[in-house]
PDB file of C-alpha atoms in Angstrom:
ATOM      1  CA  UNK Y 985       0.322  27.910  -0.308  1.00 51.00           C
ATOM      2  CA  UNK Y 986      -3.144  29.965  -1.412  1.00 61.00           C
ATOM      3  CA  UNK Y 987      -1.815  30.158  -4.926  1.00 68.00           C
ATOM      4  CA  UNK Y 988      -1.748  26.283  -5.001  1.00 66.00           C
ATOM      5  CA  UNK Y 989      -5.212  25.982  -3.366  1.00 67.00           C
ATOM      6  CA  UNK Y 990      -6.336  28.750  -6.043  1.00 71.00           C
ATOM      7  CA  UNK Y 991      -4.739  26.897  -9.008  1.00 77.00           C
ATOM      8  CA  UNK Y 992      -4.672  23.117  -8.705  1.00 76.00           C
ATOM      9  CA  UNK Y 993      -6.974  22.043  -5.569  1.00 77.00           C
ATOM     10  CA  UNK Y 994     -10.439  24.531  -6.517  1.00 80.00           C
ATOM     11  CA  UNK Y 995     -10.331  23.026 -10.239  1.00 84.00           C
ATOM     12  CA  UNK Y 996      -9.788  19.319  -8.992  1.00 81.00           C
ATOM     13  CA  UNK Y 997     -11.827  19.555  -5.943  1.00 80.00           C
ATOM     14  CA  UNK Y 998     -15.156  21.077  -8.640  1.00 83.00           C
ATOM     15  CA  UNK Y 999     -14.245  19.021 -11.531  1.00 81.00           C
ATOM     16  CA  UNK Y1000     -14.719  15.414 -12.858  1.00 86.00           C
ATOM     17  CA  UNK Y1001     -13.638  12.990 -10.084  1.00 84.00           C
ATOM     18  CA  UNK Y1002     -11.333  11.404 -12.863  1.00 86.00           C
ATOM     19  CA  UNK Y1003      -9.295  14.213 -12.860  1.00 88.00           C
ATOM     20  CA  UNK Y1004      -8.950  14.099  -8.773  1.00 87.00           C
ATOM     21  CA  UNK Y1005      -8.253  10.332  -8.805  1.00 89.00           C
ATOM     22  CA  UNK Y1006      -5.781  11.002 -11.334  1.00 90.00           C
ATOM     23  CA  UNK Y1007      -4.539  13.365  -8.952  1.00 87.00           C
ATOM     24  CA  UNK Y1008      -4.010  11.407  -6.360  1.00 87.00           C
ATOM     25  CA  UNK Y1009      -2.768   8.383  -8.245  1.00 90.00           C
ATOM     26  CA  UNK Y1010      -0.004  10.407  -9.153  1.00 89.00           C
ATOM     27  CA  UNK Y1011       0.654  11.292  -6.007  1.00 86.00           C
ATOM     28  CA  UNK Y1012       1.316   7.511  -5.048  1.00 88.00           C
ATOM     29  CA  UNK Y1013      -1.852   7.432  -2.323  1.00 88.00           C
ATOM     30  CA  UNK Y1014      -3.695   5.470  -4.854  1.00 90.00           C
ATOM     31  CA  UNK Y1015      -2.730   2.419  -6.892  1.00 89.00           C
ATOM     32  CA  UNK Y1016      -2.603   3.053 -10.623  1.00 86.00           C
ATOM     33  CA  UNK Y1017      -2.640  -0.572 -11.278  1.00 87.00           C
ATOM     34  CA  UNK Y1018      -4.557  -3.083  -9.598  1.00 90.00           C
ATOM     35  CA  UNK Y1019      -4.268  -6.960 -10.493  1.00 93.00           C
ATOM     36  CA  UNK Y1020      -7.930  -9.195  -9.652  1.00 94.00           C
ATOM     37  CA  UNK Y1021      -7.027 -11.834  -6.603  1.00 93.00           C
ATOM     38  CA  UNK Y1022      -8.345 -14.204  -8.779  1.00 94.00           C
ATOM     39  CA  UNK Y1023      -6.838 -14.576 -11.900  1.00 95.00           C
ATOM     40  CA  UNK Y1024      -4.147 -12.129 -11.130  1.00 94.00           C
ATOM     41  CA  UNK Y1025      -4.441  -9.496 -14.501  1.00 95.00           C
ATOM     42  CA  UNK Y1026      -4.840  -6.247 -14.430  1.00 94.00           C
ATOM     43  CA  UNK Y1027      -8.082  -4.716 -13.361  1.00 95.00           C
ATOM     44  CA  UNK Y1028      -9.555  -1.912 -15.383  1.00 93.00           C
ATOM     45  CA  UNK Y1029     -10.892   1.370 -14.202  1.00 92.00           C
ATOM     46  CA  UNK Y1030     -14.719   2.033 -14.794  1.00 93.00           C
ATOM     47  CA  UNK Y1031     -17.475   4.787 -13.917  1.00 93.00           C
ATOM     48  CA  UNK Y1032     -19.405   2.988 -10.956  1.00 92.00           C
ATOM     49  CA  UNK Y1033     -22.205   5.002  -9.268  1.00 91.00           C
ATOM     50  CA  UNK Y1034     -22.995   3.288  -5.735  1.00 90.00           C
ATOM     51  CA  UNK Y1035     -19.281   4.704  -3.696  1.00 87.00           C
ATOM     52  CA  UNK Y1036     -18.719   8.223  -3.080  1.00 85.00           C
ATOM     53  CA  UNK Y1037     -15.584   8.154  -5.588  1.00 87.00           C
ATOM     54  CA  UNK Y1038     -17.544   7.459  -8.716  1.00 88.00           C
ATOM     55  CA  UNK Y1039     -15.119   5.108 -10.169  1.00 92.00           C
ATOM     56  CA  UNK Y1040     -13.698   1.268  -9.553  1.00 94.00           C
ATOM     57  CA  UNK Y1041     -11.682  -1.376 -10.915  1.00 94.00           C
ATOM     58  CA  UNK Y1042     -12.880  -4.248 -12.626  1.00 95.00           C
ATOM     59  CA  UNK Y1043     -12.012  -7.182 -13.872  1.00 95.00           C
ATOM     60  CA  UNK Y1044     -12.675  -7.977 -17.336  1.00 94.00           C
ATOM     61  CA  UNK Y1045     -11.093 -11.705 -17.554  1.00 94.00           C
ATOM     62  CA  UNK Y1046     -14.178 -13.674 -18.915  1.00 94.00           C
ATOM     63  CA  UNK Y1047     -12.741 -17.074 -17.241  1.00 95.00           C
ATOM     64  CA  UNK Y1048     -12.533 -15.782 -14.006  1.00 94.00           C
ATOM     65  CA  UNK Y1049     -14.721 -15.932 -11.129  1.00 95.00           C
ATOM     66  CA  UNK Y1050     -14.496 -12.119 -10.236  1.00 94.00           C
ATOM     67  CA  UNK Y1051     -15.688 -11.973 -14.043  1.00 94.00           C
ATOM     68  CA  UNK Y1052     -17.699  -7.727 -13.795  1.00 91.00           C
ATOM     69  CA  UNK Y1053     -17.109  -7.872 -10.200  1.00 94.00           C
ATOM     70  CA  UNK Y1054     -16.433  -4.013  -9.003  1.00 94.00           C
ATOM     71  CA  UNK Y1055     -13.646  -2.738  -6.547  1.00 94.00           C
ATOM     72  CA  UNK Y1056     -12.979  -0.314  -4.658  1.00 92.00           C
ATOM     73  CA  UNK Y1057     -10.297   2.234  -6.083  1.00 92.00           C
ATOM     74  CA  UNK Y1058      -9.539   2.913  -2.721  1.00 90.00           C
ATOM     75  CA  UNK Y1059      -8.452  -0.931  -2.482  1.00 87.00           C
ATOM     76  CA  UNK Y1060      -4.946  -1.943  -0.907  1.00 84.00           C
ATOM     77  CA  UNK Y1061      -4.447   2.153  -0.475  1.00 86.00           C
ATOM     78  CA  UNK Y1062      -4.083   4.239   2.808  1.00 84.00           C
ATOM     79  CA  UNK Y1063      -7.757   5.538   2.147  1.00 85.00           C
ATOM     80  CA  UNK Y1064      -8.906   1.672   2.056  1.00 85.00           C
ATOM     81  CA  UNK Y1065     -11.239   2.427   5.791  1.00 86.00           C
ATOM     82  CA  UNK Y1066     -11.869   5.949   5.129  1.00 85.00           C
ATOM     83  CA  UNK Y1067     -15.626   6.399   4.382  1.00 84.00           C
ATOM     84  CA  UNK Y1068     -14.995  10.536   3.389  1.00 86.00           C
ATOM     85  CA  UNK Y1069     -14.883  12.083  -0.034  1.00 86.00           C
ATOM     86  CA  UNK Y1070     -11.559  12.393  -1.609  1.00 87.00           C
ATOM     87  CA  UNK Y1071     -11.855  16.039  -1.756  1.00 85.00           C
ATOM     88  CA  UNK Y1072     -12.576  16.048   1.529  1.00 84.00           C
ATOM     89  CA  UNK Y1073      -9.280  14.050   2.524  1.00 84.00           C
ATOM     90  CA  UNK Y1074      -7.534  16.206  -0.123  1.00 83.00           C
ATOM     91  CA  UNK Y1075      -8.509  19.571   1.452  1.00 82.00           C
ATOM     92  CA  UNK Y1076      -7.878  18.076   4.904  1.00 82.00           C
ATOM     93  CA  UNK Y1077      -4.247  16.968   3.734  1.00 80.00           C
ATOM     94  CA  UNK Y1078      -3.793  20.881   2.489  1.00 79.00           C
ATOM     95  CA  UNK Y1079      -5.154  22.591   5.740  1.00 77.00           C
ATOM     96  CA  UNK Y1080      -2.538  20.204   7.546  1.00 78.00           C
ATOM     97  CA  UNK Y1081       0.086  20.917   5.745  1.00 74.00           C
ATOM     98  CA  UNK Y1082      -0.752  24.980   5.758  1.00 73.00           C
ATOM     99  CA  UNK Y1083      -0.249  24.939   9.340  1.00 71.00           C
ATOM    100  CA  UNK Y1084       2.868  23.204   9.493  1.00 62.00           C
ATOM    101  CA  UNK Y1085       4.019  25.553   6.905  1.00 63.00           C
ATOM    102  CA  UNK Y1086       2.680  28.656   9.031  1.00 65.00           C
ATOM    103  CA  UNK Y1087       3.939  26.988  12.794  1.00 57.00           C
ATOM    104  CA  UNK Y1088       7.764  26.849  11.101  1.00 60.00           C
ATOM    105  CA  UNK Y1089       7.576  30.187   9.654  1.00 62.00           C
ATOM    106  CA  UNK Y1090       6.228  31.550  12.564  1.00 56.00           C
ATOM    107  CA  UNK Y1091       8.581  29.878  15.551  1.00 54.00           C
ATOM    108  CA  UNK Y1092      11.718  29.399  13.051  1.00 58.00           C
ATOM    109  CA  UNK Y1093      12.009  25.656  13.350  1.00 52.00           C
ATOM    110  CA  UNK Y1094      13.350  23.475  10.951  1.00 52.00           C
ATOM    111  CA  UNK Y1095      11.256  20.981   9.021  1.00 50.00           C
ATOM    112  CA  UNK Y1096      12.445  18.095  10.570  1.00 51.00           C
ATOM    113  CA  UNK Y1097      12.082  19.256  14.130  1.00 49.00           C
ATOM    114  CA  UNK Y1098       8.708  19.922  13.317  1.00 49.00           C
ATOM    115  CA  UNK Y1099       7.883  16.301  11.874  1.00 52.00           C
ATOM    116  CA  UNK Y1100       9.237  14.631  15.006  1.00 51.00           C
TER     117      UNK Y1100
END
């Protein structure tokens, strides 16, 4: 479990917060596409400086009313009310998940008796 903290969260969690959306995105907690309420197209992803994540959709549709309107990436997502970095949430998830890994190793249970 270190090795993957060494190898993939250190360089996300320091790097661009493109690559850590990306990240995430991939990991299905973020949408990768989001369509504008609106006119219903697909919103595109821009730098945006006034939310912790540094990035947001927008829609680019020049006949609609959300016309350079930003949104939240975090939009529609499990992260929608959470007002906390996404590294932080990330590095929460893996502490979480490190001690479920450590509490089966060290009391023998199976995965799933742990989940329940």
């Amino acid at each position: 479990m270190n090795h993957w903290y060494a190898r993939v969260f250190e360089p996300l969690s320091r790097g661009p917060v493109v690559k850590l959306v990306e990240f995430i995105r991939t990991k299905g907690v973020l949408k990768r596409y989001v369509q504008c309420v609106s006119c219903n197209q697909d919103m595109v992803k821009r730098p945006y400086t006034r939310n912790r994540d540094g990035l947001a959709f927008r829609c680019l549709t020049t006949s609609c009313i959300n016309y350079k309107k930003y949104f939240s990436i975090r939009n529609e997502s499990l992260l929608s009310n959470l007002n906390v970095s996404l590294s932080s949430i990330l590095k929460a998830c893996f502490k979480w998940l490190n001690n479920l890994h450590k509490y089966k190793k060290d009391l023998r249970l199976m995965w799933v008796m742990i989940v329940q």
